[in-house]
């Protein structure tokens, strides 16, 4: 620091304690006069207007921010001396560096040589990499070329494969294998191999036809051999199918077995139909002719045998509901009453409509003949038509499957086979119906047909629809005619010609009840309004007939007994089979109730008429407020009270016995007795009520009245139990 101070004392005065900016400016000024090297001021161009002292200040200010400058200024160092010191230090360091460089000159030369060698190596590598780059460019272009060639080859390959597939298929279809030729020529038609080769042959025939339309020359190469194989196959198939059809004609042959065999080879007919229509038509015509004769012969024989096991006694035009049973008895007398009544009774005949019997096995006539069994017509009818239904459905399905027909074509083919048989059935039916008077048998036949028609609808077999309609058109008018004949017979009945009068149910009303219940029960499943209308007319005529018969009795009591017995019998029979809410049941219930109520009044009148008349008269006067008019009838009242008390038990007992003798139905008689006793108690209660009025309270005879509760207890003892 002393050196610095001494150095500073030799120069101009510097205020080391002044502003740092001023000190730097002074230092610079001294340096320009001293040993500081010349500064190129030309770069500053102080003469120009663009020189701005502010920028100098900025540089100075930046230098003053240096840490060494700050330290020097703070310690008051002489900057000129310090600058010289620094310069000498730099020279020393430079000399030392030169010495170090000379000392390391060999290493530096070696390093230079190594760098030169590396440069040459890198230059060669650059040349190699440039060559590689050129090679890669050429390889990329070659790859693009190969890719284009690959795409082109792929397209050509696909085109060749497509052509090959078409050509191979064409060649395969054109080539006729030796196995096909040997199989078609030598193998039986029933072998599976023959059927398979026949399919292949059919495909080749169709392919050859297609090629011939395109005028393909290769087609002519195989046409001859294909035609020969086709003729051979047609010949063998024709012989096989005709042989099967001819086997149907053998006696006792179950034709369903060869039919099933034909269905296994249904393609044979398809082959014929496609390639030889003349032979196909020949086979079809032969089958139609054969089966038509077989069905006709079978059903004609079967129907004839069935008629031999029919009941010998059948209804005729005189077996009507209103025909009297005071019959002529002679050598040619009519059937008995019992057999005539069976005409109007369904009995077990209605069971034929149950699913079990309806679709049960058909009758075997010779078995029934051996067992000496006899059947009503509807049983034979059911057996005959179930056989027709079963065979018809099977035949229609066979025709549709084997001959490949549908719709109207199938129906026409079926009718060409079964038409003769169906016509024979209709003719036989028409003959029978024209002379039939068994309305229940006809009605059962109608419902058998309705159920069979429903079965064919369920099986979707329309083949027999027209036949069912034709049969119904025969049966319905006949049934309606027989029913109208019965209605007229009842309407025209003369009660005086029906024998001795009897209050029990009349046999005509019993016939009606049995018949009506039978028709109503059968008609429940397939209702028919025309039937309901005719039954309504029949019911009206029967009601009129009962009233006419009742009018023949001299007393009203006997008339009521007759009416009640007949109404009750008809109602009981109807309720066994008909529904409780049917019109017939409701009608007779109302009639029975009205006549029963009237009869109760009738049987109460003789023993208790005086009391009943008094009660009715008194109640009428009570309503008018004129009961005092009976005050003077004390003697009458006394007689009524004492008469009832002394005789009511005997009267009730006699009335009960009389009622039970009068009515054939014990249950109905019991109901009438109960009604009569109930009505009696009501009248006696009314008698008590009248005598309790102020007008009669002073009568001493009131004490002799029987207690109402006691009377009810005593009356219950007379209640009959059955």
XYZ file of C-alpha atoms in Angstrom:
722
model
C 0.000 0.000 0.000
C 3.022 2.305 0.688
C 4.243 1.703 -2.801
C 0.990 2.636 -4.147
C 0.937 5.744 -2.049
C 4.452 6.676 -3.124
C 3.584 6.133 -6.697
C 0.588 8.289 -6.230
C 2.623 11.065 -4.696
C 4.797 11.342 -7.769
C 1.934 12.147 -10.069
C -0.819 14.745 -10.064
C -2.888 15.143 -7.021
C -5.731 12.850 -6.818
C -8.417 13.247 -4.273
C -8.714 9.657 -3.265
C -11.500 10.462 -1.034
C -13.645 12.089 -3.743
C -16.384 10.771 -6.072
C -15.360 7.416 -7.670
C -16.465 8.656 -11.087
C -14.191 11.690 -10.808
C -11.320 9.505 -9.624
C -11.702 7.209 -12.680
C -11.827 10.180 -15.031
C -8.664 11.608 -13.483
C -6.985 8.210 -13.767
C -7.839 7.953 -17.406
C -6.543 11.460 -18.016
C -3.228 10.655 -16.317
C -2.876 7.453 -18.250
C -3.244 9.242 -21.537
C -0.290 11.432 -20.546
C 1.781 8.604 -19.116
C 2.863 5.131 -20.163
C -0.597 3.670 -20.894
C -0.694 2.522 -24.458
C -2.450 4.698 -26.978
C -6.112 4.114 -27.346
C -7.655 4.128 -30.799
C -10.041 6.998 -30.405
C -11.014 6.874 -34.017
C -13.532 4.248 -33.166
C -15.210 6.660 -30.761
C -15.387 9.535 -33.262
C -15.716 12.216 -30.594
C -16.421 14.846 -33.187
C -19.674 13.397 -34.283
C -22.950 14.408 -32.863
C -23.894 10.795 -32.275
C -21.413 10.312 -29.453
C -23.287 10.537 -26.262
C -21.483 10.881 -22.970
C -24.271 9.121 -21.231
C -23.091 5.846 -22.731
C -19.598 6.454 -21.293
C -21.133 6.955 -17.940
C -22.949 3.629 -18.325
C -19.646 1.801 -19.091
C -17.909 3.477 -16.213
C -20.775 2.659 -13.915
C -20.649 -0.990 -15.048
C -16.882 -1.171 -14.318
C -17.395 0.349 -10.950
C -19.698 -2.538 -10.139
C -16.757 -4.983 -10.459
C -15.670 -6.463 -7.112
C -11.923 -5.750 -7.607
C -12.608 -2.150 -8.573
C -14.846 -1.735 -5.561
C -12.141 -3.208 -3.290
C -9.457 -0.938 -4.801
C -11.545 2.167 -4.429
C -12.381 1.344 -0.865
C -8.714 0.836 0.115
C -7.489 3.910 -1.781
C -5.124 2.008 -4.097
C -3.303 3.952 -6.773
C -4.795 2.587 -9.912
C -1.846 3.423 -12.109
C 0.568 1.653 -9.883
C -1.876 -1.221 -9.592
C -2.168 -1.393 -13.373
C 1.599 -1.627 -13.785
C 1.719 -4.321 -11.163
C -0.920 -6.287 -13.016
C 0.885 -5.849 -16.324
C 4.138 -7.147 -14.890
C 2.330 -10.080 -13.440
C 0.806 -10.852 -16.816
C 4.222 -10.702 -18.477
C 5.606 -13.105 -15.920
C 2.752 -15.489 -16.462
C 3.213 -15.197 -20.224
C 6.848 -16.140 -19.924
C 5.989 -19.078 -17.773
C 3.358 -20.164 -20.308
C 5.868 -19.964 -23.144
C 8.263 -22.129 -21.207
C 5.494 -24.652 -20.525
C 4.523 -24.640 -24.190
C 8.159 -25.226 -25.282
C 8.424 -27.955 -22.718
C 5.243 -29.624 -24.053
C 6.017 -28.939 -27.708
C 6.697 -32.599 -28.512
C 3.401 -33.644 -26.946
C 1.642 -30.911 -28.841
C 3.256 -32.050 -32.084
C 2.250 -35.623 -31.330
C -1.263 -34.452 -30.612
C -1.268 -32.546 -33.897
C -0.175 -35.669 -35.746
C -2.890 -37.705 -34.062
C -5.523 -35.119 -34.939
C -4.308 -35.148 -38.539
C -4.545 -38.958 -38.611
C -8.046 -38.820 -37.113
C -9.084 -36.299 -39.741
C -7.955 -38.670 -42.492
C -9.800 -41.577 -40.894
C -12.963 -39.522 -40.525
C -12.589 -38.421 -44.135
C -12.435 -42.057 -45.273
C -15.460 -42.890 -43.086
C -17.353 -40.001 -44.610
C -16.556 -41.427 -48.031
C -17.776 -44.887 -46.962
C -20.981 -43.484 -45.495
C -21.587 -41.512 -48.657
C -21.176 -44.765 -50.609
C -23.595 -46.517 -48.248
C -26.093 -43.722 -48.756
C -25.895 -44.143 -52.492
C -26.304 -47.912 -52.137
C -29.365 -47.483 -49.887
C -30.941 -45.155 -52.408
C -30.499 -47.748 -55.134
C -31.841 -50.529 -52.826
C -35.004 -48.456 -52.040
C -35.732 -48.062 -55.726
C -35.214 -51.801 -56.240
C -37.625 -52.569 -53.350
C -40.287 -50.360 -54.918
C -39.776 -52.200 -58.202
C -40.086 -55.572 -56.459
C -43.239 -54.409 -54.675
C -44.842 -53.396 -57.966
C -43.860 -56.732 -59.474
C -45.324 -58.571 -56.432
C -48.664 -56.758 -56.747
C -48.789 -57.547 -60.430
C -47.973 -61.227 -59.806
C -50.629 -61.417 -57.051
C -53.299 -60.087 -59.408
C -52.274 -62.588 -62.069
C -52.344 -65.384 -59.463
C -55.866 -64.488 -58.328
C -57.064 -64.325 -61.880
C -55.535 -67.724 -62.603
C -57.098 -69.211 -59.441
C -60.525 -67.819 -60.375
C -60.212 -69.210 -63.862
C -58.961 -72.506 -62.454
C -61.942 -72.829 -60.043
C -64.409 -72.207 -62.858
C -62.589 -74.508 -65.189
C -62.213 -77.237 -62.553
C -65.935 -77.013 -61.742
C -66.750 -77.136 -65.418
C -64.459 -80.125 -65.909
C -65.881 -81.879 -62.827
C -69.414 -81.374 -64.099
C -68.490 -82.513 -67.568
C -66.589 -85.609 -66.523
C -68.753 -88.705 -66.041
C -66.961 -90.963 -63.519
C -66.740 -94.663 -64.118
C -68.262 -95.313 -60.680
C -71.415 -93.473 -61.761
C -71.695 -95.492 -64.955
C -71.236 -98.836 -63.215
C -73.618 -97.945 -60.368
C -76.415 -96.698 -62.630
C -76.078 -99.713 -64.923
C -75.540 -102.533 -62.446
C -76.677 -101.573 -58.912
C -80.263 -102.187 -57.687
C -82.293 -99.037 -57.286
C -82.819 -99.741 -53.586
C -79.142 -99.329 -52.756
C -78.000 -96.071 -51.231
C -75.197 -95.799 -53.795
C -77.691 -95.812 -56.665
C -79.653 -92.976 -55.056
C -76.488 -90.933 -54.535
C -75.287 -91.456 -58.107
C -78.786 -90.625 -59.363
C -78.510 -87.250 -57.628
C -75.151 -86.696 -59.323
C -76.532 -87.752 -62.690
C -79.441 -85.353 -62.276
C -76.995 -82.532 -61.563
C -74.966 -83.385 -64.696
C -78.120 -83.500 -66.825
C -79.159 -80.064 -65.572
C -75.605 -78.753 -66.130
C -75.535 -80.140 -69.630
C -78.839 -78.407 -70.379
C -77.435 -75.149 -69.079
C -74.304 -75.501 -71.226
C -76.358 -76.314 -74.281
C -78.198 -73.016 -73.879
C -74.792 -71.275 -73.837
C -73.702 -73.289 -76.884
C -70.664 -74.676 -75.080
C -68.776 -77.019 -77.411
C -67.612 -79.277 -74.577
C -71.242 -80.207 -73.899
C -71.383 -82.368 -76.999
C -68.588 -84.566 -75.633
C -70.712 -85.857 -72.742
C -74.256 -85.480 -74.085
C -74.414 -88.980 -75.528
C -73.275 -90.837 -72.417
C -75.455 -88.698 -70.137
C -78.504 -89.446 -72.276
C -77.772 -93.175 -72.169
C -77.401 -93.139 -68.391
C -80.616 -91.145 -68.080
C -82.572 -93.678 -70.160
C -81.162 -96.547 -68.118
C -82.015 -94.854 -64.825
C -85.543 -93.985 -66.022
C -86.108 -97.587 -67.075
C -84.974 -99.032 -63.760
C -86.955 -96.469 -61.711
C -90.115 -97.043 -63.756
C -89.878 -100.775 -63.267
C -89.308 -100.393 -59.517
C -92.201 -97.975 -58.873
C -94.683 -99.901 -61.029
C -93.736 -103.073 -59.212
C -94.534 -101.402 -55.897
C -97.853 -100.090 -57.235
C -98.814 -103.524 -58.562
C -98.065 -104.993 -55.136
C -101.000 -102.924 -53.795
C -103.373 -105.101 -55.774
C -102.551 -108.337 -53.979
C -105.373 -109.499 -51.672
C -104.958 -108.812 -47.949
C -102.048 -106.436 -48.651
C -101.393 -103.602 -46.268
C -100.784 -100.932 -48.895
C -99.316 -98.547 -46.303
C -96.092 -100.591 -46.229
C -95.225 -100.128 -49.946
C -96.353 -96.512 -49.641
C -93.780 -95.962 -46.905
C -91.177 -97.636 -49.145
C -92.016 -95.269 -51.978
C -91.667 -92.279 -49.674
C -88.075 -93.340 -48.958
C -87.383 -93.054 -52.703
C -89.462 -89.964 -53.434
C -86.515 -88.565 -55.419
C -87.176 -91.221 -58.085
C -90.428 -89.518 -59.067
C -88.779 -86.119 -58.883
C -86.100 -87.403 -61.301
C -88.746 -88.730 -63.673
C -90.752 -85.520 -63.502
C -87.681 -83.474 -64.374
C -86.282 -85.714 -67.114
C -89.059 -87.945 -68.477
C -92.517 -86.471 -67.955
C -94.191 -89.163 -70.033
C -93.026 -91.900 -67.682
C -93.895 -89.741 -64.652
C -97.447 -89.319 -65.955
C -97.686 -93.047 -66.625
C -96.694 -93.844 -63.038
C -99.037 -91.216 -61.622
C -101.984 -92.475 -63.697
C -101.224 -96.061 -62.735
C -101.119 -95.143 -59.059
C -104.379 -93.177 -59.270
C -106.156 -96.020 -61.050
C -104.852 -98.660 -58.647
C -105.582 -96.783 -55.427
C -108.983 -95.625 -56.629
C -110.043 -99.233 -57.168
C -108.512 -100.387 -53.902
C -110.250 -97.726 -51.810
C -113.564 -98.223 -53.562
C -113.428 -101.989 -53.163
C -112.319 -101.790 -49.538
C -114.924 -99.272 -48.389
C -117.736 -100.850 -50.375
C -117.018 -104.225 -48.784
C -116.528 -102.703 -45.333
C -119.762 -100.669 -45.489
C -121.740 -103.704 -46.634
C -120.416 -105.804 -43.765
C -121.125 -103.064 -41.251
C -124.808 -102.998 -42.212
C -125.059 -106.657 -41.245
C -124.370 -105.829 -37.594
C -126.940 -103.004 -37.385
C -129.949 -103.309 -35.098
C -132.788 -105.005 -36.893
C -135.432 -102.824 -35.224
C -135.300 -99.372 -36.723
C -137.684 -96.457 -36.516
C -140.195 -95.858 -39.290
C -142.634 -93.096 -40.139
C -145.095 -94.239 -37.446
C -142.531 -94.025 -34.656
C -143.236 -90.421 -33.744
C -143.491 -88.714 -30.401
C -147.222 -88.106 -30.578
C -148.229 -91.574 -31.746
C -150.424 -93.365 -29.223
C -149.378 -96.715 -27.828
C -152.848 -98.249 -27.937
C -151.406 -100.042 -30.945
C -152.908 -102.494 -33.184
C -151.776 -105.902 -32.252
C -151.707 -108.450 -34.964
C -149.407 -110.455 -37.120
C -147.858 -107.299 -38.535
C -148.023 -105.302 -35.304
C -145.759 -102.386 -34.501
C -142.837 -102.700 -32.084
C -143.642 -102.589 -28.405
C -143.808 -99.471 -26.303
C -140.374 -100.200 -24.899
C -138.688 -100.338 -28.261
C -140.474 -97.215 -29.421
C -139.351 -95.278 -26.371
C -135.706 -96.106 -27.140
C -136.054 -93.997 -30.282
C -136.324 -90.877 -28.118
C -133.788 -91.882 -25.468
C -130.081 -91.293 -25.923
C -128.949 -93.593 -23.105
C -125.358 -94.673 -23.750
C -125.538 -93.693 -27.393
C -124.148 -90.245 -26.627
C -120.880 -91.776 -25.407
C -119.866 -92.182 -29.041
C -119.046 -88.458 -29.101
C -116.460 -88.780 -26.325
C -112.840 -88.446 -27.531
C -112.049 -92.026 -26.515
C -114.823 -93.613 -28.571
C -114.828 -91.029 -31.341
C -111.219 -91.821 -32.271
C -111.274 -95.404 -31.045
C -110.552 -98.475 -33.188
C -113.003 -99.126 -36.001
C -115.446 -102.024 -35.811
C -114.399 -105.354 -37.257
C -117.664 -106.720 -38.785
C -116.839 -110.416 -38.847
C -115.750 -110.261 -35.186
C -119.029 -108.574 -34.254
C -120.979 -111.182 -36.215
C -119.250 -114.018 -34.432
C -120.130 -112.417 -31.108
C -123.689 -111.809 -32.300
C -123.290 -108.102 -31.456
C -125.563 -105.422 -32.860
C -125.021 -101.679 -33.028
C -127.098 -98.560 -33.721
C -126.565 -96.777 -37.005
C -124.459 -93.943 -35.556
C -121.866 -96.446 -34.294
C -121.531 -97.927 -37.774
C -121.445 -94.423 -39.220
C -118.641 -93.421 -36.846
C -116.570 -96.514 -37.663
C -117.036 -96.061 -41.394
C -116.143 -92.366 -41.407
C -113.252 -92.700 -39.005
C -111.752 -95.233 -41.404
C -112.345 -92.710 -44.193
C -110.797 -89.916 -42.102
C -107.711 -91.954 -41.238
C -107.109 -93.262 -44.768
C -107.971 -89.934 -46.384
C -105.518 -87.950 -44.252
C -102.765 -90.499 -44.816
C -103.398 -90.585 -48.570
C -103.418 -86.791 -48.893
C -100.104 -86.518 -47.064
C -98.601 -89.252 -49.265
C -99.750 -87.561 -52.466
C -98.437 -84.180 -51.372
C -95.080 -85.657 -50.406
C -94.408 -88.230 -53.142
C -95.977 -86.478 -56.129
C -94.891 -83.019 -54.911
C -98.272 -81.321 -55.322
C -99.839 -78.566 -53.237
C -102.996 -76.493 -53.115
C -105.641 -77.217 -55.743
C -103.353 -79.644 -57.549
C -103.168 -81.812 -54.432
C -106.953 -81.639 -53.970
C -107.568 -82.596 -57.604
C -105.205 -85.556 -57.346
C -106.852 -86.663 -54.084
C -110.330 -86.414 -55.602
C -109.241 -88.444 -58.621
C -108.347 -91.255 -56.203
C -111.057 -90.932 -53.533
C -113.814 -89.386 -55.640
C -115.452 -92.684 -56.551
C -115.401 -93.851 -52.942
C -116.824 -90.578 -51.641
C -119.606 -90.673 -54.222
C -120.459 -94.194 -53.115
C -120.601 -93.007 -49.496
C -122.893 -90.097 -50.357
C -125.184 -92.328 -52.389
C -125.422 -94.833 -49.555
C -126.032 -92.026 -47.067
C -128.748 -90.524 -49.236
C -130.522 -93.872 -49.467
C -130.390 -94.402 -45.721
C -131.393 -90.856 -44.779
C -134.404 -90.815 -47.098
C -136.005 -93.608 -45.047
C -134.620 -92.755 -41.588
C -136.892 -91.612 -38.773
C -134.419 -91.969 -35.899
C -133.740 -88.303 -35.177
C -131.217 -88.997 -32.429
C -129.179 -91.210 -34.761
C -129.194 -88.494 -37.426
C -128.249 -85.827 -34.890
C -125.408 -87.953 -33.540
C -124.157 -88.483 -37.100
C -124.209 -84.715 -37.626
C -122.059 -84.147 -34.561
C -119.707 -86.971 -35.510
C -119.105 -85.191 -38.805
C -118.631 -81.838 -37.035
C -115.986 -83.366 -34.779
C -114.253 -85.172 -37.644
C -114.168 -81.915 -39.569
C -112.531 -80.217 -36.583
C -109.914 -82.994 -36.506
C -109.021 -82.489 -40.182
C -108.774 -78.742 -39.617
C -106.429 -79.361 -36.693
C -104.317 -81.638 -38.909
C -104.437 -79.017 -41.707
C -105.840 -81.587 -44.166
C -108.373 -79.848 -46.472
C -108.966 -82.910 -48.661
C -112.278 -83.965 -47.061
C -113.778 -80.513 -46.426
C -116.190 -80.679 -49.363
C -117.256 -84.195 -48.430
C -118.062 -83.137 -44.852
C -120.190 -80.299 -46.197
C -122.007 -82.667 -48.554
C -122.806 -85.080 -45.717
C -124.067 -82.261 -43.500
C -126.257 -81.021 -46.359
C -127.855 -84.475 -46.366
C -128.244 -84.861 -42.601
C -129.408 -81.422 -41.446
C -132.549 -81.246 -43.600
C -133.481 -84.791 -42.603
C -133.067 -84.047 -38.914
C -135.185 -80.924 -39.212
C -137.837 -82.859 -41.139
C -138.046 -85.610 -38.491
C -138.249 -82.981 -35.742
C -141.038 -81.167 -37.567
C -142.870 -84.474 -38.019
C -142.699 -85.038 -34.258
C -143.949 -81.502 -33.628
C -146.930 -82.107 -35.936
C -147.629 -85.480 -34.356
C -147.925 -83.890 -30.895
C -149.953 -80.979 -32.232
C -152.428 -83.348 -33.878
C -152.727 -85.761 -30.943
C -156.280 -86.398 -29.746
C -156.258 -86.841 -25.944
C -159.414 -88.986 -26.105
C -157.613 -91.608 -28.180
C -154.764 -92.065 -25.732
C -156.426 -94.617 -23.470
C -157.432 -94.409 -19.808
C -156.721 -91.136 -18.018
C -154.013 -91.324 -15.396
C -152.468 -88.605 -13.225
C -149.026 -90.156 -13.543
C -146.555 -88.741 -16.112
C -147.726 -89.418 -19.635
C -145.554 -91.479 -21.968
C -145.606 -88.700 -24.582
C -144.192 -86.183 -22.142
C -141.602 -88.758 -21.105
C -140.644 -89.194 -24.750
C -140.301 -85.459 -25.099
C -138.249 -85.129 -21.927
C -135.834 -87.873 -22.965
C -135.583 -86.557 -26.497
C -135.178 -82.901 -25.554
C -132.524 -83.643 -22.932
C -130.655 -85.792 -25.460
C -130.656 -83.104 -28.149
C -129.741 -80.323 -25.718
C -126.839 -82.301 -24.234
C -125.483 -83.256 -27.677
C -125.908 -79.726 -28.999
C -123.852 -78.083 -26.240
C -120.475 -78.461 -27.967
C -121.473 -77.361 -31.499
C -124.559 -75.221 -30.962
C -127.024 -74.673 -33.772
C -129.681 -71.980 -33.657
C -132.024 -73.863 -35.972
C -132.004 -76.745 -33.507
C -132.829 -74.393 -30.619
C -135.712 -72.949 -32.620
C -137.190 -76.360 -33.419
C -136.803 -77.488 -29.800
C -138.626 -74.323 -28.724
C -141.513 -75.163 -31.061
C -141.565 -78.730 -29.757
C -141.658 -77.490 -26.160
C -144.626 -75.230 -26.908
C -146.533 -78.125 -28.457
C -145.727 -80.390 -25.506
C -146.919 -77.737 -23.035
C -150.152 -77.387 -25.025
C -150.510 -81.164 -25.111
C -150.119 -81.414 -21.331
C -152.761 -78.723 -20.853
C -155.114 -80.529 -23.251
C -154.599 -83.798 -21.397
C -155.134 -82.106 -18.021
C -158.418 -80.658 -19.279
C -159.731 -84.212 -19.667
C -159.769 -84.646 -15.866
C -163.034 -83.583 -14.208
C -161.556 -82.072 -11.019
C -159.072 -79.262 -10.744
C -157.147 -81.257 -8.167
C -156.534 -84.116 -10.579
C -155.630 -81.647 -13.285
C -152.997 -80.076 -11.055
C -151.639 -83.471 -10.012
C -151.316 -84.458 -13.665
C -149.619 -81.176 -14.571
C -147.207 -81.289 -11.628
C -146.280 -84.922 -12.266
C -145.550 -84.238 -15.918
C -143.681 -80.967 -15.330
C -141.634 -82.561 -12.573
C -140.778 -85.598 -14.682
C -139.722 -83.475 -17.672
C -137.675 -81.168 -15.442
C -135.919 -84.089 -13.736
C -134.964 -85.708 -17.035
C -133.790 -82.427 -18.535
C -131.641 -81.536 -15.534
C -129.795 -84.851 -15.808
C -128.273 -83.849 -19.144
C -129.004 -80.198 -19.922
C -127.453 -77.188 -18.235
C -129.370 -75.625 -15.354
C -129.642 -72.318 -17.206
C -131.032 -73.772 -20.449
C -134.316 -72.363 -21.751
C -136.106 -75.698 -21.403
C -135.132 -76.102 -17.730
C -136.049 -72.534 -16.819
C -139.420 -72.801 -18.586
C -140.503 -75.966 -16.808
C -139.234 -74.712 -13.441
C -141.570 -71.725 -13.700
C -144.514 -73.892 -14.758
C -143.883 -76.387 -11.960
C -143.623 -73.653 -9.316
C -146.892 -72.019 -10.399
C -148.865 -75.289 -10.498
C -147.384 -76.458 -7.184
C -148.458 -73.270 -5.446
C -151.951 -73.647 -6.857
C -152.107 -77.295 -5.752
C -151.083 -76.376 -2.202
C -154.006 -73.968 -2.035
C -156.207 -76.699 -3.454
C -155.311 -79.351 -0.840
C -155.491 -76.876 2.078
C -158.954 -75.783 1.086
C -161.050 -78.827 2.188
C -159.833 -79.140 5.807
C -158.863 -75.506 6.420
C -160.871 -73.602 3.831
C -163.054 -71.808 6.392
C -160.085 -70.422 8.314
C -158.274 -69.476 5.110
C -161.328 -67.663 3.760
C -161.789 -65.824 7.097
C -158.120 -64.761 7.172
C -158.215 -63.479 3.590
C -161.496 -61.632 4.236
C -160.217 -60.124 7.503
C -156.907 -59.031 5.965
C -158.769 -57.353 3.122
C -161.018 -55.475 5.618
C -157.981 -54.547 7.744
C -156.402 -52.864 4.757
C -159.598 -50.861 4.301
C -159.968 -50.199 8.059
C -163.346 -51.981 8.174
C -162.520 -54.913 10.478
C -165.406 -53.993 12.798
C -167.767 -55.489 10.248
C -166.715 -58.939 11.541
C -167.554 -58.238 15.197
C -170.811 -60.098 14.879
C -169.097 -63.282 13.570
C -168.220 -64.614 17.026
C -170.000 -67.897 16.375
C -168.093 -68.350 13.148
C -164.791 -67.583 14.818
C -165.537 -69.952 17.673
C -166.352 -72.717 15.229
C -163.121 -72.070 13.302
C -160.933 -72.116 16.431
C -162.460 -75.266 17.930
C -162.658 -77.012 14.573
C -158.987 -76.392 13.851
C -157.890 -77.452 17.340
C -159.805 -80.704 17.169
C -159.024 -81.825 13.620
C -155.792 -80.246 12.373
C -153.588 -83.235 13.206
C -155.855 -85.712 11.436
C -156.216 -83.351 8.507
C -152.458 -82.883 8.140
C -151.867 -86.617 8.337
C -154.527 -87.347 5.732
C -153.207 -84.564 3.495
C -149.661 -85.957 3.667
C -150.764 -89.460 2.767
C -152.894 -88.169 -0.062
C -149.999 -86.128 -1.479
C -147.557 -89.038 -1.320
C -150.060 -91.266 -3.115
C -150.703 -88.685 -5.801
C -147.127 -87.985 -6.916
C -144.788 -90.548 -8.399
C -141.684 -88.605 -7.417
C -141.283 -88.933 -3.635
C -138.930 -86.004 -3.577
C -141.482 -83.838 -5.323
C -144.240 -85.069 -2.953
C -142.092 -84.234 0.059
C -141.494 -80.760 -1.306
C -145.234 -80.232 -1.812
C -146.043 -81.391 1.755
C -143.425 -79.050 3.182
C -144.840 -76.212 1.129
C -148.380 -77.015 2.265
C -147.411 -77.145 5.986
C -145.472 -73.906 5.655
C -148.455 -72.256 3.998
C -150.760 -73.625 6.747
C -148.581 -72.098 9.479
C -148.595 -68.778 7.632
C -152.403 -68.833 7.446
C -152.682 -69.733 11.162
C -150.238 -66.977 11.989
C -152.470 -64.613 10.023
C -155.470 -65.987 11.996
C -153.661 -65.151 15.267
C -152.841 -61.706 13.982
C -156.467 -60.979 13.101
C -157.766 -62.161 16.493
C -155.220 -59.970 18.260
C -156.896 -56.910 16.814
C -158.904 -54.740 19.265
C -162.161 -55.845 17.647
C -161.669 -59.436 18.829
C -159.639 -59.148 22.023
C -162.741 -59.490 24.189
C -163.606 -62.900 22.734
C -163.296 -65.611 25.352
C -162.653 -68.287 22.769
C -159.235 -66.741 22.042
C -157.876 -68.705 24.954
C -158.492 -71.906 22.993
C -156.117 -70.855 20.206
C -153.145 -73.198 19.763
C -149.826 -71.590 20.503
C -148.085 -70.820 17.217
C -144.724 -72.151 18.381
C -146.364 -75.333 19.648
C -148.087 -75.718 16.296
C -144.793 -75.399 14.456
C -143.206 -78.064 16.649
C -146.116 -80.421 16.079
C -146.159 -79.756 12.338
C -142.473 -80.720 12.054
C -143.385 -84.163 13.387
C -145.517 -84.680 10.297
C -142.684 -83.722 7.964
C -141.975 -86.788 5.816
C -138.410 -88.014 5.528
C -137.167 -89.804 2.427
